[in-house]
XYZ file of C-alpha atoms in Angstrom:
516
model
C 87.345 41.995 -43.406
C 89.245 38.242 -43.778
C 92.097 38.508 -46.618
C 93.230 34.710 -46.279
C 95.188 33.271 -49.414
C 92.938 30.508 -50.708
C 96.158 28.323 -51.014
C 96.957 29.204 -47.482
C 96.436 26.829 -44.726
C 94.718 28.397 -41.868
C 94.021 26.787 -38.135
C 90.996 24.705 -38.087
C 91.597 23.751 -41.309
C 93.150 20.978 -43.749
C 93.628 20.496 -47.252
C 91.291 18.312 -49.645
C 92.469 17.152 -53.128
C 90.967 15.923 -56.604
C 91.833 12.442 -57.957
C 94.532 14.523 -60.745
C 95.798 16.783 -58.257
C 96.773 13.296 -55.641
C 98.328 11.500 -59.430
C 100.040 14.346 -60.179
C 101.835 14.428 -56.251
C 102.717 10.949 -56.795
C 104.335 11.205 -60.355
C 106.460 13.828 -58.694
C 107.281 11.400 -55.431
C 108.135 8.548 -57.815
C 110.255 10.940 -59.945
C 111.460 12.645 -56.932
C 113.435 10.024 -55.186
C 111.157 7.227 -55.328
C 110.011 4.156 -57.509
C 105.963 3.213 -58.398
C 106.621 -0.104 -56.753
C 108.207 1.555 -53.506
C 105.746 3.558 -52.775
C 103.447 0.911 -53.055
C 104.923 -0.986 -50.729
C 105.050 1.745 -48.665
C 101.379 2.269 -49.195
C 99.939 -1.001 -47.969
C 102.324 -1.740 -45.114
C 100.393 1.212 -43.826
C 96.907 0.431 -45.055
C 97.913 -3.219 -43.053
C 98.743 -1.854 -40.255
C 96.175 0.319 -39.661
C 94.088 -2.940 -40.639
C 95.686 -4.978 -37.596
C 95.127 -1.832 -35.022
C 91.456 -1.647 -36.295
C 91.328 -5.747 -35.905
C 93.952 -6.987 -34.132
C 92.701 -10.769 -33.927
C 92.094 -10.829 -37.428
C 93.225 -14.413 -38.143
C 91.580 -14.680 -41.962
C 90.840 -11.873 -44.798
C 89.695 -11.820 -48.560
C 91.549 -9.195 -50.265
C 89.803 -8.157 -53.705
C 92.043 -6.710 -55.956
C 91.040 -5.094 -59.141
C 93.383 -4.737 -62.340
C 95.826 -1.884 -61.891
C 97.695 -0.352 -59.244
C 95.041 -0.150 -56.761
C 94.852 -3.324 -57.143
C 98.472 -3.741 -56.761
C 98.695 -2.083 -53.432
C 95.952 -5.389 -52.200
C 98.120 -8.135 -53.510
C 101.133 -6.393 -51.520
C 99.082 -6.348 -48.606
C 97.665 -10.188 -48.768
C 101.554 -10.459 -49.403
C 102.033 -8.615 -45.933
C 99.451 -10.606 -44.504
C 100.198 -14.089 -45.161
C 104.022 -13.304 -44.469
C 102.873 -12.542 -40.613
C 100.882 -15.843 -40.538
C 96.954 -14.758 -41.679
C 95.501 -16.949 -43.684
C 94.281 -14.560 -46.559
C 91.853 -15.559 -49.708
C 93.150 -13.263 -52.746
C 90.771 -12.452 -55.156
C 91.788 -10.700 -58.715
C 89.219 -9.188 -60.408
C 91.792 -9.212 -63.717
C 93.425 -12.408 -65.510
C 96.885 -12.763 -64.317
C 98.118 -12.589 -68.006
C 96.825 -9.406 -68.112
C 98.680 -7.441 -65.388
C 101.216 -4.989 -66.228
C 103.824 -2.842 -64.365
C 103.585 -2.362 -61.276
C 100.519 -4.520 -60.776
C 101.967 -7.255 -61.635
C 104.757 -7.004 -59.869
C 102.867 -7.159 -56.750
C 100.759 -10.236 -58.053
C 104.160 -12.192 -58.270
C 104.924 -10.937 -54.862
C 101.596 -12.506 -53.467
C 102.456 -15.577 -55.011
C 106.030 -15.744 -53.181
C 103.944 -15.381 -50.527
C 102.120 -18.320 -50.543
C 98.651 -16.599 -51.031
C 96.492 -18.894 -54.056
C 95.611 -16.176 -56.820
C 91.641 -16.949 -57.739
C 89.636 -15.266 -60.181
C 86.703 -13.527 -59.757
C 83.385 -15.329 -60.328
C 79.805 -14.901 -59.145
C 79.481 -17.919 -56.852
C 82.882 -16.774 -54.896
C 81.975 -16.729 -51.212
C 83.886 -13.851 -49.304
C 84.548 -15.859 -45.977
C 87.546 -13.508 -44.598
C 86.863 -11.773 -41.383
C 87.296 -8.759 -42.746
C 87.580 -8.035 -46.462
C 89.926 -5.512 -48.311
C 88.516 -3.842 -50.725
C 90.962 -2.797 -53.549
C 89.328 -2.938 -56.172
C 88.759 -0.006 -58.106
C 90.811 3.343 -57.395
C 90.700 7.307 -57.369
C 90.360 7.339 -61.199
C 86.780 5.353 -61.293
C 84.195 7.958 -63.216
C 80.730 6.561 -64.803
C 79.313 3.306 -64.219
C 80.472 -0.149 -62.890
C 81.498 -3.710 -64.577
C 78.289 -6.341 -64.499
C 81.675 -7.800 -62.643
C 82.934 -5.233 -60.597
C 78.934 -4.498 -59.305
C 78.640 -7.900 -58.731
C 81.878 -8.542 -56.895
C 80.754 -5.049 -55.045
C 77.490 -6.243 -53.861
C 78.614 -9.804 -52.855
C 81.243 -7.503 -50.480
C 78.431 -5.876 -49.218
C 76.436 -8.324 -48.771
C 78.770 -10.319 -46.240
C 78.432 -8.480 -44.145
C 81.800 -8.074 -43.157
C 83.525 -4.925 -42.070
C 85.602 -3.401 -44.862
C 88.866 -1.410 -45.000
C 89.021 0.347 -48.175
C 92.386 1.249 -49.627
C 92.678 4.751 -50.860
C 88.965 5.131 -51.289
C 85.919 2.396 -51.237
C 85.078 1.093 -54.962
C 82.311 2.309 -56.999
C 82.548 6.189 -55.247
C 84.380 9.324 -57.313
C 86.564 11.032 -55.795
C 86.566 14.301 -56.646
C 82.198 14.388 -56.104
C 81.882 11.573 -53.406
C 78.824 10.549 -56.055
C 77.867 6.570 -56.432
C 77.386 6.321 -59.489
C 75.136 2.489 -59.056
C 76.738 0.142 -56.252
C 79.888 1.418 -54.195
C 81.170 -0.757 -51.205
C 80.754 0.512 -47.819
C 83.467 0.636 -45.761
C 84.095 0.971 -42.082
C 87.311 2.953 -42.640
C 89.338 4.231 -45.513
C 93.298 4.732 -45.751
C 93.675 7.725 -48.110
C 97.441 8.083 -49.261
C 99.392 11.229 -50.239
C 96.284 13.918 -50.185
C 93.106 14.035 -48.543
C 90.467 13.121 -51.330
C 87.061 15.193 -51.250
C 84.560 12.967 -52.466
C 85.309 11.405 -49.147
C 83.243 13.803 -46.992
C 80.776 14.868 -48.667
C 77.156 13.314 -50.407
C 77.736 9.325 -50.572
C 81.467 9.148 -49.962
C 80.803 10.688 -46.720
C 77.829 7.954 -46.057
C 79.862 5.016 -46.737
C 84.186 5.560 -46.232
C 83.867 5.294 -42.599
C 86.677 6.121 -40.844
C 89.063 7.898 -42.900
C 92.770 7.744 -42.415
C 95.398 10.168 -44.781
C 99.112 8.826 -44.892
C 100.585 11.045 -46.464
C 103.260 8.579 -47.412
C 106.214 11.419 -47.032
C 104.672 13.694 -49.566
C 104.461 16.994 -48.010
C 101.184 18.200 -50.378
C 101.725 22.018 -49.895
C 105.000 22.386 -50.338
C 104.246 22.079 -53.468
C 102.800 25.624 -53.885
C 101.709 25.390 -57.808
C 99.303 22.958 -56.835
C 96.626 24.255 -54.730
C 93.622 22.246 -52.419
C 90.490 21.610 -54.321
C 88.781 22.988 -50.547
C 89.109 22.855 -47.096
C 88.146 20.595 -44.466
C 87.044 22.479 -41.395
C 88.012 20.815 -38.046
C 86.785 21.980 -34.777
C 89.637 24.338 -33.439
C 88.283 26.914 -36.647
C 85.963 27.473 -33.494
C 88.366 28.436 -30.720
C 90.509 30.334 -33.398
C 87.717 32.043 -34.825
C 85.933 33.510 -31.632
C 88.396 35.432 -29.424
C 87.526 36.502 -25.356
C 85.143 39.390 -25.523
C 86.617 42.617 -24.158
C 85.657 43.179 -20.609
C 83.310 46.437 -21.686
C 81.265 44.453 -24.605
C 78.460 45.444 -24.674
C 75.196 44.691 -27.283
C 75.481 47.083 -29.998
C 78.763 45.771 -30.593
C 77.676 42.737 -30.854
C 75.159 43.278 -33.786
C 71.104 43.733 -34.312
C 69.984 40.640 -36.113
C 67.046 40.132 -38.231
C 64.551 37.051 -38.417
C 61.936 37.407 -40.652
C 59.540 34.994 -41.055
C 56.458 32.749 -39.784
C 54.150 33.413 -41.832
C 49.994 32.806 -41.093
C 50.207 28.954 -38.965
C 54.461 28.607 -40.073
C 55.349 30.525 -36.608
C 57.906 27.658 -35.578
C 60.489 27.557 -37.890
C 61.011 30.835 -37.231
C 61.336 31.353 -33.842
C 63.769 28.763 -33.941
C 65.976 30.673 -36.084
C 65.792 33.782 -33.665
C 66.772 31.547 -30.866
C 69.489 30.234 -32.114
C 70.547 33.921 -33.115
C 70.579 34.418 -29.569
C 72.442 31.871 -27.817
C 75.372 32.422 -30.141
C 75.693 35.517 -29.235
C 74.132 38.358 -31.390
C 73.852 41.127 -29.383
C 69.914 41.661 -30.177
C 67.332 39.387 -32.072
C 64.239 41.257 -33.465
C 62.224 37.893 -34.654
C 59.160 39.581 -37.412
C 56.533 37.826 -37.829
C 52.482 36.976 -38.565
C 50.904 38.678 -35.301
C 49.735 35.357 -34.042
C 52.903 33.979 -33.069
C 53.569 36.841 -31.180
C 52.680 35.393 -27.617
C 54.590 31.653 -28.239
C 58.049 33.729 -29.376
C 57.265 35.676 -26.189
C 56.303 32.659 -24.206
C 59.680 30.356 -25.316
C 62.194 33.143 -25.362
C 61.824 36.706 -24.610
C 64.787 38.278 -24.936
C 63.789 37.663 -28.773
C 62.107 41.107 -29.040
C 58.859 39.811 -31.807
C 57.460 41.912 -33.572
C 53.640 41.250 -35.423
C 53.815 42.132 -38.940
C 50.612 42.364 -41.256
C 51.949 44.398 -43.955
C 55.408 44.442 -45.354
C 55.278 48.074 -45.162
C 55.920 47.890 -41.088
C 59.418 46.503 -41.806
C 60.659 50.145 -43.186
C 61.410 51.482 -39.371
C 62.910 47.842 -38.639
C 65.227 47.777 -41.466
C 67.017 50.470 -40.576
C 68.919 49.404 -37.598
C 69.446 46.277 -38.383
C 73.321 44.716 -38.787
C 72.230 41.395 -40.734
C 68.923 39.749 -41.928
C 68.117 36.618 -42.435
C 64.582 35.913 -43.946
C 62.927 32.019 -45.216
C 62.123 30.413 -41.870
C 58.547 29.517 -42.236
C 57.906 32.608 -44.647
C 55.916 30.753 -47.002
C 55.624 31.287 -50.887
C 52.123 33.365 -50.372
C 51.266 37.006 -50.976
C 52.421 37.548 -46.887
C 56.232 35.840 -47.782
C 56.635 37.334 -51.498
C 56.042 40.764 -49.735
C 58.483 40.407 -47.154
C 60.895 38.739 -49.553
C 60.617 41.956 -51.847
C 61.529 44.709 -48.749
C 64.156 42.556 -47.983
C 65.727 42.474 -51.586
C 65.435 46.148 -51.706
C 67.860 47.482 -49.364
C 71.830 46.984 -48.717
C 71.711 44.749 -45.600
C 73.689 41.404 -45.588
C 71.370 38.514 -46.122
C 70.837 35.092 -45.093
C 67.768 32.924 -46.719
C 66.751 30.078 -46.704
C 63.853 27.384 -47.068
C 60.812 29.312 -49.187
C 63.130 32.545 -49.530
C 65.296 30.805 -52.475
C 62.056 28.876 -53.628
C 61.091 32.279 -54.576
C 64.632 33.830 -56.173
C 63.501 31.488 -58.354
C 59.762 31.933 -59.192
C 59.504 35.860 -58.131
C 62.908 37.380 -57.749
C 64.975 35.403 -60.842
C 66.810 38.425 -61.938
C 68.874 38.748 -58.148
C 72.150 38.580 -57.831
C 74.274 39.716 -54.673
C 77.963 39.520 -53.452
C 75.936 40.670 -49.287
C 73.989 37.420 -49.086
C 74.231 33.819 -47.969
C 72.445 30.965 -49.873
C 71.221 28.526 -47.596
C 70.003 25.168 -49.583
C 69.766 21.810 -49.133
C 69.780 19.744 -52.019
C 65.966 20.242 -53.529
C 66.466 23.849 -53.293
C 69.635 24.074 -55.058
C 68.487 21.703 -58.209
C 65.699 24.559 -58.046
C 68.168 27.369 -58.236
C 70.165 25.985 -61.046
C 67.356 24.390 -63.397
C 68.556 21.349 -62.834
C 67.429 17.711 -61.077
C 68.685 16.751 -57.380
C 70.040 13.568 -59.343
C 72.471 16.134 -60.752
C 73.268 17.890 -57.477
C 74.206 14.829 -55.572
C 76.440 13.333 -58.743
C 78.658 16.540 -58.099
C 77.905 18.407 -55.199
C 81.364 20.150 -55.431
C 81.016 21.696 -59.154
C 77.150 22.265 -57.681
C 77.934 24.520 -54.693
C 80.820 26.552 -57.148
C 77.911 27.081 -59.633
C 75.136 27.952 -57.452
C 77.762 30.625 -56.603
C 78.709 31.873 -60.235
C 74.870 32.162 -60.873
C 73.745 34.026 -57.629
C 77.097 35.204 -55.885
C 77.581 35.828 -52.459
C 78.708 32.598 -50.252
C 76.601 29.634 -50.362
C 75.965 26.645 -48.188
C 75.501 23.046 -50.332
C 73.773 21.296 -47.055
C 73.618 18.142 -46.746
C 76.362 15.356 -45.471
C 79.480 16.632 -45.818
C 78.515 20.496 -46.304
C 79.510 22.597 -48.153
C 80.491 26.374 -48.286
C 81.486 28.348 -51.349
C 82.947 31.734 -51.220
C 85.235 34.524 -52.551
C 88.036 32.316 -51.432
C 87.254 28.471 -52.482
C 85.354 26.107 -51.595
C 85.299 24.761 -47.675
C 83.790 20.974 -46.160
C 82.255 20.708 -43.379
C 82.717 16.902 -42.151
C 80.521 16.554 -39.253
C 76.858 15.876 -38.199
C 75.148 13.043 -38.287
C 71.720 11.177 -39.858
C 69.389 12.098 -35.909
C 69.235 16.437 -37.789
C 67.627 14.886 -39.971
C 64.772 16.500 -39.046
C 62.609 19.160 -39.318
C 64.010 22.586 -38.344
C 67.556 21.828 -38.783
C 67.715 23.808 -41.517
C 66.218 26.414 -39.784
C 68.202 26.738 -36.801
C 71.335 26.597 -38.958
C 69.773 30.080 -40.562
C 69.731 31.574 -36.956
C 73.230 30.626 -35.910
C 74.917 32.225 -39.191
C 72.579 34.828 -39.275
C 74.031 35.318 -35.012
C 77.503 35.304 -36.348
C 77.300 37.449 -39.181
C 75.316 40.018 -37.126
C 79.023 39.929 -34.803
C 80.933 39.863 -37.728
C 81.859 43.476 -37.647
C 83.529 43.057 -34.064
C 85.328 40.182 -35.120
C 86.626 41.871 -38.579
C 84.985 39.090 -40.280
C 83.474 38.539 -44.223
C 80.152 36.261 -44.989
C 82.337 33.935 -46.132
C 84.412 32.870 -42.385
C 80.666 33.756 -40.750
C 79.242 30.745 -43.165
C 81.969 29.082 -42.355
C 82.161 28.777 -38.496
C 78.048 28.775 -38.465
C 78.161 25.664 -40.453
C 81.122 24.489 -37.939
C 79.078 25.337 -34.936
C 75.963 23.697 -35.752
C 77.091 20.366 -37.347
C 78.688 20.398 -34.087
C 75.839 21.471 -31.491
C 73.656 18.232 -33.580
C 77.337 15.952 -32.898
C 76.791 17.058 -28.628
C 73.746 16.847 -28.665
C 73.420 13.229 -29.798
C 75.704 12.300 -27.546
C 73.777 13.544 -25.161
C 70.703 11.490 -26.271
C 71.245 9.906 -29.289
C 70.055 10.426 -32.926
C 66.962 8.819 -33.356
C 64.413 12.071 -32.257
C 66.778 14.291 -31.880
C 64.745 18.065 -32.212
C 66.336 21.222 -33.636
C 65.788 23.377 -30.317
C 67.832 20.663 -28.898
C 70.857 22.370 -30.800
C 70.778 25.814 -29.409
C 72.154 25.121 -25.792
C 74.606 23.186 -27.422
C 75.776 25.862 -29.780
C 75.988 28.239 -27.011
C 78.700 26.072 -25.443
C 80.542 25.533 -28.175
C 80.897 29.181 -29.075
C 81.572 29.253 -24.903
C 85.059 27.730 -24.674
C 86.302 27.629 -21.443
C 89.901 28.503 -21.014
C 89.889 28.301 -16.680
C 87.282 26.542 -14.526
C 86.934 29.350 -12.003
C 88.129 31.667 -14.226
C 84.951 33.346 -15.758
C 86.112 35.815 -17.922
C 88.393 33.715 -20.040
C 84.762 32.287 -21.719
C 84.232 33.023 -24.971
């Protein structure tokens, strides 16, 4: 099984840090060889180069500066832009007399470049072709001051594209929450280390394209600063799914069970079963209400559909399974309760979703296991932790860790920037799109993860690795389907064929044996 240290970089993963970790890296860089202003100048220069690359025809810009070092970055960028002949509107939230240290030095640099210093007022019009957000840095928490809220509202109302310096103002760097109001950026240039909050929750929605500029700092060289999470990359799929041996047989690819589809709820379980088969499970059994068997055979005859009236009929089936997924279309009535109770009574790896999670809270709250994967959306996560959805979204990484602490195993907290919490720590998937906000998407994820868990023994995989790769395949399949036909109208059933392509990257056009 996997035996990778949580701090060891692995192919297909890049490190994510907390704000405090990056501040410590910043302090070490300054103490080592670079003074604070030199580092500020370097950061501003990099941000200015990215602005020119993204908007090369820009002749004017508005730079909104806060009172701290993030504002200092803005002052320096304003000076650089003016030196190159751009018209710059420089707006400060802090009176000149209150600026200190490197921020004051940066403001004086902009003065020397001939950039007017204008203090924010509610009548001010943001009129640059591009707006630079240098208001609040990664230390922001809590609620905005009224003047900052008004300034952010004006930025968003301007309709101008925004480049955020380090992080969009109003977003929490560690959790990706938007406590009150935040800047909506087209691009964020972040420095030294990538921040977790830029890729999950509201951070993922507001950061736009994220550019990571280390400024000469090798964060991974500091062994005592362990990344708070790992950002998954598409290359993980190829490294995790090696070519199959030519004498592979279906028994070696695992036997997955999908239990769900209570009377009247057959579609969800069928979606899960089809995706389970499409990612390579050797055999897939669908145990569902008898009335759904006919539709299952028509849609996907390769799936072994079995009509189940009473949970006692499942005993014989459970003996042969490699993994069991329970939840899609399960319902919370007596049928669903008895099916879940039977599944929980066996020592078999489980993937639980939807009503299986709701039933855990209402009927089986004493359960805690290391051999299951739970896949809640924020509403289900709130029920599992006995809190509100707002509390989940206020700190998604903390919620994912709390879910794992409470329930054990591996937890997949779905949403923008899906998080996977397991024994090796936290992973984040940056892919997926708004078109996936439609019925059945969670069921396809359940099936994909179950199909990969089924193949785990032949791949020497842990449940955590299967969950990480499964989330990645699901999100990228959604992106592939959206590219082919658009986000609006994207259906869960569109993902099955895309998922198959993703787990089979072709190494040579004429070498059929080189597919995975």
